[in-house]
Coordinates of C-alpha atoms and ligand atoms in Angstrom, one line a residue:
M1 CA 106.5 -220.1 57.4
D2 CA 109.3 -217.7 56.9
K3 CA 112.6 -218.9 55.5
F4 CA 116.1 -217.5 55.0
I5 CA 117.9 -218.0 51.7
I6 CA 121.6 -217.7 52.3
R7 CA 124.4 -217.9 49.7
G8 CA 127.7 -218.7 51.6
G9 CA 131.2 -217.6 51.0
N10 CA 131.3 -213.9 51.8
P11 CA 133.6 -212.7 54.6
L12 CA 131.7 -210.3 56.8
V13 CA 133.3 -206.8 56.9
G14 CA 132.2 -203.6 58.6
T15 CA 130.3 -202.6 61.8
V16 CA 127.2 -204.2 63.2
R17 CA 125.2 -202.9 66.2
V18 CA 123.9 -205.1 68.9
S19 CA 120.3 -204.7 70.2
G20 CA 119.1 -204.8 73.8
A21 CA 119.1 -208.1 75.8
K22 CA 116.0 -210.2 75.4
N23 CA 116.8 -212.0 78.6
S24 CA 117.0 -208.7 80.5
A25 CA 113.9 -207.2 78.9
L26 CA 111.6 -210.1 79.8
P27 CA 112.1 -210.0 83.6
C28 CA 112.3 -206.2 83.6
M29 CA 108.9 -206.0 81.9
A30 CA 107.5 -208.4 84.4
A31 CA 108.9 -206.2 87.2
A32 CA 106.4 -203.5 86.2
I33 CA 103.8 -205.6 87.9
L34 CA 105.4 -204.6 91.3
S35 CA 104.3 -201.0 91.0
E36 CA 101.2 -199.0 90.4
E37 CA 103.3 -196.4 88.7
E38 CA 104.7 -196.2 85.1
I39 CA 107.9 -198.0 84.2
T40 CA 109.7 -196.9 81.0
L41 CA 112.3 -199.3 79.7
E42 CA 114.8 -198.3 77.0
N43 CA 116.9 -200.4 74.5
I44 CA 114.2 -203.0 74.2
P45 CA 114.8 -205.4 71.2
Q46 CA 112.0 -205.7 68.7
V47 CA 111.8 -209.5 68.8
R48 CA 108.8 -211.9 69.1
D49 CA 109.3 -212.8 72.7
I50 CA 109.0 -209.1 73.7
E51 CA 105.7 -209.0 71.7
T52 CA 104.6 -212.1 73.6
Q53 CA 105.5 -210.5 77.0
R54 CA 103.6 -207.3 75.9
R55 CA 100.5 -209.4 75.2
L56 CA 100.8 -211.3 78.5
L57 CA 100.9 -208.0 80.5
A58 CA 98.1 -206.5 78.5
S59 CA 96.0 -209.6 79.0
M60 CA 96.3 -209.0 82.8
G61 CA 95.1 -205.4 82.5
A62 CA 98.4 -203.6 82.1
A63 CA 98.8 -200.7 79.7
V64 CA 101.8 -201.4 77.5
A65 CA 102.9 -198.8 75.0
L66 CA 105.6 -199.4 72.4
H67 CA 107.1 -196.0 71.4
E68 CA 107.4 -194.8 67.8
G69 CA 110.2 -193.4 65.7
D70 CA 113.6 -192.9 67.3
A71 CA 112.3 -194.1 70.6
R72 CA 110.9 -197.3 69.1
D73 CA 113.2 -199.3 71.5
H74 CA 111.3 -197.8 74.4
V75 CA 108.4 -199.4 76.1
T76 CA 106.2 -197.9 78.8
I77 CA 104.2 -200.1 81.1
S78 CA 101.6 -199.2 83.6
C79 CA 100.2 -201.8 86.0
R80 CA 98.0 -199.3 87.9
S81 CA 95.2 -201.8 87.7
L82 CA 95.8 -205.5 87.3
S83 CA 92.3 -206.6 86.6
D84 CA 93.1 -210.3 85.9
P85 CA 96.3 -211.7 87.5
V86 CA 96.3 -214.8 85.1
A87 CA 99.0 -216.0 82.7
R88 CA 97.0 -218.0 80.2
Y89 CA 98.2 -221.1 78.6
E90 CA 97.7 -219.7 75.0
I91 CA 100.5 -217.2 75.8
V92 CA 102.7 -219.3 78.3
K93 CA 102.9 -222.2 75.8
T94 CA 104.6 -219.8 73.3
M95 CA 107.2 -218.6 75.8
R96 CA 108.4 -220.3 79.1
A97 CA 109.7 -217.0 80.5
S98 CA 106.0 -216.1 81.0
S99 CA 106.3 -217.9 84.3
L100 CA 108.4 -214.9 85.5
V101 CA 105.1 -213.2 86.4
L102 CA 104.5 -215.7 89.2
G103 CA 106.7 -214.0 91.9
P104 CA 105.7 -210.4 91.0
L105 CA 101.9 -211.2 91.0
L106 CA 102.1 -212.9 94.4
A107 CA 104.2 -210.0 95.8
R108 CA 101.8 -207.3 94.4
A109 CA 98.4 -209.0 94.5
G110 CA 98.8 -211.9 96.8
V111 CA 97.2 -214.2 94.2
A112 CA 98.3 -215.5 90.8
R113 CA 97.1 -218.1 88.3
V114 CA 99.9 -219.1 85.9
A115 CA 99.7 -221.8 83.3
M116 CA 102.4 -224.5 83.8
P117 CA 105.0 -224.1 81.0
G118 CA 104.9 -227.3 78.9
G119 CA 107.9 -229.2 77.5
C120 CA 110.6 -227.4 75.6
A121 CA 112.9 -228.4 72.7
I122 CA 116.0 -228.0 74.8
G123 CA 115.0 -229.8 77.9
G124 CA 112.4 -230.5 80.6
R125 CA 112.9 -227.1 82.2
P126 CA 110.7 -227.6 85.3
I127 CA 110.0 -224.5 87.6
D128 CA 110.0 -226.6 90.8
L129 CA 112.7 -224.4 92.3
H130 CA 110.6 -221.3 91.8
I131 CA 107.5 -222.9 93.4
K132 CA 109.5 -224.4 96.4
S133 CA 111.1 -221.1 97.2
L134 CA 107.9 -219.1 96.9
E135 CA 106.2 -221.6 99.3
K136 CA 109.0 -220.8 101.8
M137 CA 107.9 -217.2 101.6
G138 CA 104.4 -218.2 102.6
A139 CA 102.7 -218.8 99.3
V140 CA 100.3 -221.7 98.9
I141 CA 100.6 -223.2 95.4
V142 CA 98.5 -226.0 94.0
Q143 CA 98.5 -227.3 90.5
E144 CA 95.1 -227.8 88.9
H145 CA 94.1 -228.3 85.2
G146 CA 97.6 -227.3 84.0
Y147 CA 97.6 -224.1 86.1
L148 CA 99.4 -223.1 89.2
E149 CA 96.8 -221.6 91.6
A150 CA 98.9 -219.5 94.0
R151 CA 97.9 -217.3 96.9
V152 CA 99.3 -215.9 100.1
D153 CA 97.0 -216.5 103.0
S154 CA 96.6 -213.7 105.6
G155 CA 95.0 -216.0 108.1
V156 CA 92.2 -213.5 108.3
G157 CA 89.2 -214.9 106.4
S158 CA 89.6 -214.8 102.7
R159 CA 91.8 -211.7 102.7
V160 CA 95.1 -212.3 100.9
G161 CA 98.3 -211.7 102.8
R162 CA 101.8 -210.5 102.1
L163 CA 104.8 -212.7 101.3
R164 CA 107.3 -213.1 104.2
G165 CA 111.1 -212.8 104.0
A166 CA 112.9 -216.2 104.1
H167 CA 116.3 -217.9 103.8
I168 CA 116.4 -219.6 100.4
V169 CA 119.2 -221.8 99.0
F170 CA 118.5 -222.8 95.4
D171 CA 119.2 -226.6 94.9
R172 CA 120.8 -225.6 91.6
I173 CA 121.6 -222.3 89.9
T174 CA 118.6 -221.0 88.0
V175 CA 118.5 -217.7 86.1
T176 CA 114.8 -217.0 86.0
G177 CA 114.4 -218.7 89.4
T178 CA 116.7 -216.1 90.9
E179 CA 114.9 -213.3 89.1
D180 CA 111.4 -214.6 90.1
L181 CA 112.4 -214.8 93.8
L182 CA 114.1 -211.4 93.7
M183 CA 110.9 -209.8 92.4
A184 CA 108.9 -211.7 95.1
A185 CA 111.3 -210.6 97.9
V186 CA 111.4 -206.8 97.2
L187 CA 107.8 -206.3 98.5
A188 CA 107.9 -209.1 101.1
E189 CA 107.7 -208.5 104.9
G190 CA 111.2 -208.5 106.3
D191 CA 114.5 -209.7 104.9
T192 CA 115.2 -212.4 102.3
L193 CA 118.5 -214.1 101.9
L194 CA 118.9 -215.9 98.5
E195 CA 121.9 -218.3 98.2
N196 CA 123.4 -220.2 95.2
C197 CA 121.9 -217.5 93.0
A198 CA 122.6 -217.0 89.2
R199 CA 125.2 -214.3 88.6
E200 CA 124.2 -213.6 85.0
P201 CA 124.3 -209.9 83.9
E202 CA 120.5 -210.1 83.3
V203 CA 120.0 -210.7 87.0
V204 CA 122.2 -207.6 87.7
D205 CA 120.1 -205.6 85.2
L206 CA 116.8 -206.6 86.9
A207 CA 118.2 -205.7 90.3
A208 CA 119.3 -202.3 89.0
L209 CA 115.8 -201.6 87.7
L210 CA 114.2 -202.8 91.0
T211 CA 116.6 -200.5 92.9
A212 CA 115.6 -197.6 90.6
M213 CA 112.0 -198.4 91.7
G214 CA 113.0 -198.1 95.3
A215 CA 113.9 -201.7 96.2
K216 CA 116.6 -202.5 98.8
I217 CA 118.9 -205.2 97.3
Q218 CA 122.6 -206.2 98.0
G219 CA 124.8 -208.7 96.2
A220 CA 123.2 -209.0 92.8
G221 CA 125.8 -210.5 90.5
T222 CA 127.1 -212.7 93.3
S223 CA 125.8 -216.0 94.5
T224 CA 124.3 -214.4 97.6
I225 CA 121.7 -211.7 97.4
C226 CA 120.1 -210.0 100.4
V227 CA 116.8 -208.2 100.0
H228 CA 115.1 -205.9 102.6
G229 CA 111.4 -205.9 101.7
V230 CA 109.6 -202.5 101.3
A231 CA 105.9 -201.7 101.4
K232 CA 105.7 -200.0 97.9
L233 CA 107.8 -199.5 94.8
H234 CA 107.5 -196.4 92.6
G235 CA 107.9 -195.8 88.8
A236 CA 111.2 -195.6 87.0
R237 CA 113.0 -195.2 83.7
Y238 CA 115.7 -197.7 83.0
R239 CA 118.0 -198.7 80.0
I240 CA 118.7 -202.4 79.8
N241 CA 122.0 -204.0 78.8
P242 CA 122.9 -204.9 75.3
D243 CA 122.4 -208.6 74.3
R244 CA 125.6 -210.5 75.1
I245 CA 124.4 -213.6 73.3
E246 CA 123.6 -211.6 70.1
A247 CA 127.1 -210.0 70.4
G248 CA 128.7 -213.4 70.8
T249 CA 126.8 -214.8 67.8
L250 CA 128.0 -211.8 65.7
L251 CA 131.6 -212.3 66.8
I252 CA 131.4 -215.9 65.7
A253 CA 129.9 -214.8 62.4
G254 CA 133.0 -212.6 61.8
A255 CA 135.4 -215.4 62.8
I256 CA 133.8 -218.2 60.9
T257 CA 133.6 -216.2 57.6
G258 CA 137.2 -215.0 57.9
G259 CA 135.9 -211.4 58.0
D260 CA 136.8 -208.2 59.7
L261 CA 133.9 -207.2 61.9
I262 CA 133.3 -204.6 64.5
V263 CA 130.6 -205.6 66.9
A264 CA 129.4 -202.3 68.4
N265 CA 126.9 -201.2 71.1
C266 CA 127.7 -204.4 73.1
N267 CA 129.1 -204.7 76.7
T268 CA 132.5 -206.3 76.3
A269 CA 132.7 -207.0 80.0
H270 CA 130.0 -209.6 79.6
L271 CA 131.8 -211.4 76.8
G272 CA 134.9 -212.7 78.6
A273 CA 134.3 -216.5 78.1
V274 CA 133.3 -216.1 74.4
I275 CA 136.2 -213.8 73.5
A276 CA 138.7 -216.1 75.3
K277 CA 137.5 -219.1 73.4
L278 CA 137.6 -217.3 70.1
R279 CA 141.2 -216.4 70.7
E280 CA 142.0 -220.0 71.7
C281 CA 140.6 -221.0 68.3
G282 CA 143.1 -218.6 66.6
A283 CA 140.7 -215.7 65.8
R284 CA 142.1 -212.3 66.5
V285 CA 139.7 -210.4 68.8
D286 CA 140.5 -206.8 69.9
V287 CA 138.5 -205.2 72.6
L288 CA 138.1 -201.7 71.3
G289 CA 136.5 -200.4 74.5
P290 CA 133.6 -201.0 77.0
D291 CA 131.1 -201.2 74.1
A292 CA 132.8 -202.6 71.0
A293 CA 135.0 -205.5 69.9
R294 CA 136.7 -206.3 66.6
V295 CA 137.1 -209.8 65.2
H296 CA 139.5 -210.6 62.4
G297 CA 139.1 -214.1 61.2
N298 CA 142.1 -215.3 59.1
G299 CA 140.2 -218.4 57.9
R300 CA 142.4 -220.7 59.8
L301 CA 140.7 -221.9 63.0
R302 CA 142.1 -224.3 65.6
A303 CA 140.0 -226.8 67.5
A304 CA 139.2 -226.1 71.1
D305 CA 136.9 -227.7 73.6
I306 CA 134.0 -226.0 75.4
S307 CA 131.9 -227.0 78.5
T308 CA 128.8 -224.9 79.1
E309 CA 128.6 -223.4 82.6
E310 CA 126.6 -220.8 84.5
Y311 CA 127.9 -217.2 84.2
P312 CA 130.8 -216.3 84.0
G313 CA 131.5 -219.6 82.4
F314 CA 130.9 -220.4 78.7
P315 CA 127.2 -219.7 78.1
T316 CA 124.9 -222.6 77.0
D317 CA 123.1 -220.0 74.8
M318 CA 126.4 -219.8 72.7
Q319 CA 126.9 -223.6 72.5
A320 CA 125.2 -224.2 69.1
Q321 CA 126.8 -221.2 67.5
Y322 CA 130.2 -222.3 68.8
M323 CA 129.6 -225.8 67.3
A324 CA 129.1 -224.3 63.9
L325 CA 132.5 -222.6 64.2
A326 CA 134.1 -225.9 65.4
T327 CA 133.0 -227.6 62.2
Q328 CA 135.5 -225.2 60.4
A329 CA 138.4 -225.6 62.9
E330 CA 141.4 -227.8 62.3
G331 CA 141.2 -230.9 64.6
V332 CA 138.8 -232.3 67.2
S333 CA 136.6 -230.1 69.4
L334 CA 134.6 -231.6 72.3
V335 CA 131.4 -229.6 73.0
R336 CA 130.0 -230.5 76.4
E337 CA 126.5 -229.3 77.3
N338 CA 126.0 -229.2 81.1
I339 CA 122.9 -227.0 81.5
F340 CA 120.2 -228.5 79.4
E341 CA 119.7 -232.2 78.7
N342 CA 118.5 -231.9 75.1
R343 CA 120.4 -229.0 73.5
F344 CA 121.9 -230.8 70.4
M345 CA 118.9 -230.4 68.1
H346 CA 121.1 -228.5 65.6
V347 CA 123.6 -231.4 65.2
Q348 CA 121.7 -233.4 62.6
E349 CA 121.0 -230.3 60.6
L350 CA 124.7 -229.4 60.6
V351 CA 125.5 -233.0 59.6
R352 CA 123.0 -232.6 56.7
M353 CA 125.3 -229.7 55.5
G354 CA 128.3 -232.0 55.7
A355 CA 129.6 -231.5 59.2
N356 CA 131.3 -234.3 61.0
I357 CA 129.8 -234.5 64.5
K358 CA 129.1 -237.5 66.8
V359 CA 127.0 -237.1 70.0
D360 CA 127.5 -239.3 73.0
G361 CA 125.3 -238.2 76.0
N362 CA 126.0 -234.6 76.8
T363 CA 129.1 -234.4 74.6
A364 CA 129.5 -233.8 70.9
T365 CA 132.7 -234.6 69.1
V366 CA 133.3 -232.2 66.2
R367 CA 135.9 -233.0 63.6
G368 CA 137.1 -230.3 61.3
P369 CA 137.5 -228.6 59.0
A370 CA 134.5 -229.9 57.1
R371 CA 133.6 -228.5 53.7
L372 CA 129.9 -227.5 54.2
S373 CA 127.6 -227.6 51.3
S374 CA 124.2 -225.8 51.1
A375 CA 121.1 -227.7 52.1
A376 CA 117.5 -227.2 53.2
V377 CA 117.6 -227.2 57.0
M378 CA 115.1 -226.6 59.7
C379 CA 115.3 -224.5 63.0
S380 CA 114.2 -226.3 66.2
D381 CA 114.9 -223.5 68.7
L382 CA 116.3 -220.0 69.0
R383 CA 120.1 -220.7 69.3
A384 CA 120.0 -223.8 67.0
S385 CA 118.7 -221.4 64.3
A386 CA 121.6 -219.1 64.8
S387 CA 124.1 -222.0 64.4
L388 CA 122.4 -222.9 61.0
V389 CA 122.6 -219.4 59.8
L390 CA 126.4 -219.3 60.7
A391 CA 127.0 -222.6 58.9
A392 CA 125.1 -221.4 55.8
L393 CA 127.3 -218.3 55.7
V394 CA 130.3 -220.5 55.0
A395 CA 128.6 -223.3 53.0
D396 CA 129.1 -223.7 49.2
G397 CA 125.9 -222.7 47.4
E398 CA 122.5 -221.5 48.6
S399 CA 121.0 -222.9 51.8
V400 CA 117.3 -222.7 52.7
I401 CA 116.6 -222.3 56.4
D402 CA 113.1 -223.1 57.4
R403 CA 111.1 -222.0 60.5
V404 CA 113.1 -218.9 61.2
Y405 CA 110.3 -217.7 63.4
H406 CA 112.5 -219.4 66.1
M407 CA 115.2 -216.9 65.3
D408 CA 112.8 -213.9 65.4
R409 CA 112.2 -214.8 69.0
G410 CA 115.5 -213.4 70.1
Y411 CA 117.3 -211.7 67.2
E412 CA 116.2 -208.3 65.9
H413 CA 116.2 -208.0 62.1
I414 CA 119.2 -210.4 61.9
E415 CA 119.0 -210.6 58.1
D416 CA 119.3 -206.8 57.7
K417 CA 122.2 -206.7 60.1
L418 CA 124.1 -209.5 58.3
R419 CA 123.4 -208.1 54.9
G420 CA 124.7 -204.8 56.1
V421 CA 128.2 -206.3 56.5
G422 CA 128.2 -208.3 53.3
A423 CA 126.2 -211.5 53.8
Q424 CA 124.0 -212.7 51.0
I425 CA 120.8 -213.4 52.9
Q426 CA 117.2 -212.8 52.2
R427 CA 113.9 -213.7 54.0
L428 CA 111.1 -215.3 52.3
G429 CA 107.9 -214.3 54.1
N430 CA 107.0 -211.4 56.4
V431 CA 109.6 -209.4 58.3
F432 CA 108.7 -209.5 62.0
V433 CA 107.1 -206.2 63.1
P434 CA 106.0 -205.8 66.8
R435 CA 102.7 -204.0 66.4
Q436 CA 99.2 -204.9 67.6
E437 CA 97.8 -205.0 64.1
K438 CA 99.8 -208.1 63.1
P439 CA 98.4 -210.8 65.4
S440 CA 98.3 -213.6 62.7
Y441 CA 101.9 -215.0 63.0
L442 CA 101.4 -215.4 66.8
N443 CA 99.3 -218.4 65.9
Q444 CA 102.4 -220.2 64.7
P445 CA 103.3 -223.0 67.1
A446 CA 106.2 -222.2 69.5
Ligands
EPZ1 C1 117.4 -218.7 81.3 O1 116.5 -219.8 81.2 C2 117.5 -218.1 79.9 N1 116.1 -217.6 79.5 C3 117.9 -219.2 78.9 O2 118.0 -218.6 77.6 C4 119.2 -219.7 79.3 O3 119.6 -220.8 78.4 C5 119.2 -220.2 80.7 O4 118.8 -219.2 81.6 C6 120.6 -220.6 81.2 O5 121.5 -219.6 81.1 C7 115.7 -216.4 80.0 O6 116.5 -215.7 80.7 C8 114.4 -216.0 79.6 P1 117.6 -222.0 84.3 P2 116.0 -220.4 82.6 O7 116.5 -221.9 85.2 O8 116.0 -219.5 83.7 C9 117.0 -226.5 85.7 C10 117.7 -218.3 75.3 O9 118.2 -219.0 74.3 N2 115.9 -226.0 86.6 O10 118.8 -221.2 84.7 O11 114.7 -221.1 82.3 C11 116.7 -226.3 84.2 O12 115.9 -227.3 83.7 C12 117.1 -219.0 76.5 O13 117.6 -217.1 75.3 C13 115.2 -226.9 87.4 O14 115.5 -228.1 87.4 O15 117.1 -221.5 82.9 C14 118.1 -226.3 83.6 O16 118.5 -227.5 83.4 C15 117.0 -220.5 76.4 N3 114.2 -226.4 88.1 C16 118.9 -225.6 84.7 O17 118.1 -225.7 85.9 C17 113.9 -225.0 88.2 O18 112.9 -224.7 88.9 C18 119.1 -224.1 84.4 O19 117.9 -223.5 84.0 C19 114.6 -224.2 87.3 C20 115.6 -224.6 86.5

């Protein structure tokens, strides 16, 4: 299994570019199911989850082409024929977001067979709200042998029917739930009103792609979205957003190392909560424009509390990275996790490096500054791995970070990007390359 070897102590200096957003790319790729025509997506990050989504669509009969050369962040998807509307367990178990095909398959084909996503390191993560809402639109969904067997009855013999518009109020805010139902509603009969929706930029990105495909949507980015169903969607070309979580992670890397880092090719409008918190901690952050920000750490950070919220609040996907920063801040920081019930897996690994953190329920108390020393540590999930890399960048000595395949799920060539601004980091093992001819690593457990 791949490892990172990181020697700490170097301030990060220079410019680092952000890749496209994984959490936009995944629903946008699933949206290709809704049309018989080609969809070309640009700014697609070369990360393992995208490779998994490519495999999922290809297994259902879609033609998915990753472009070469300068356009290697382009992917073209044609779902002209969807011979097998099934999301198999072998793929779904490696990535929960695979369940995002449920809504589009029901909307397009009237039938879907999707493996239930199993447990996840950060929490139970059920998809009951997806199922309940699709049932309101006329889907009949039964669970059998670990699969959701879903179909829309037409009431005429065995012929499948079309989803019907409905008024849906989500019991709680769910990002992929909002995205799944948005994709179901665009081809439904009549109007759908979605309330208590997620307002994340990734939802807005998906709605923009669907609109480019001919969908009729209002209110994306607010908690109420109205969709007027249409009979058919056409092809489109669309450039997805930069990854705001990667951008936030890099801003923290600049602050924690006391560096001077420009984070470019990002969308600063999506970074409000993270930038505000960094400034509260005493880091200087200059917004250089709509697509770049500069962070000057001065090595003296002040403690500040965070409480994770839905967008535009402080993102849960930045909680672990922020905790690494808090270990270096003067005073006591309270880190409250409100979205997922088990998202402190990184705490014990940070404590192994010398951090002073106590967990009580959904709150971690971080006392700093702690002198971190290098250690062998292990990644447990995508964002936890980012926090260990950040801690190793300031620890004395050489840390060994194991199971970095977790990080490859959502960060594109992170070791090259960090080395490009002065980090001493190297990978032991194979660099992740998204090409068909390298299936072997996909056998690694999720
Ligand atoms: C999305 O996950 C992101 N994943 C996650 O990013 C992110 O952490 C999360 O939103 C919150 O921002 C993708 O976009 C692919 P939710 P999602 O449904 O949609 C509960 C990363 O690191 N819930 O908004 O699965 C759920 O258990 C990943 O890139 C139900 O109870 O999250 C959680 O406690 C990790 N029933 C809360 O709602 C449901 O049917 C919010 O989850 C759905 C959700």
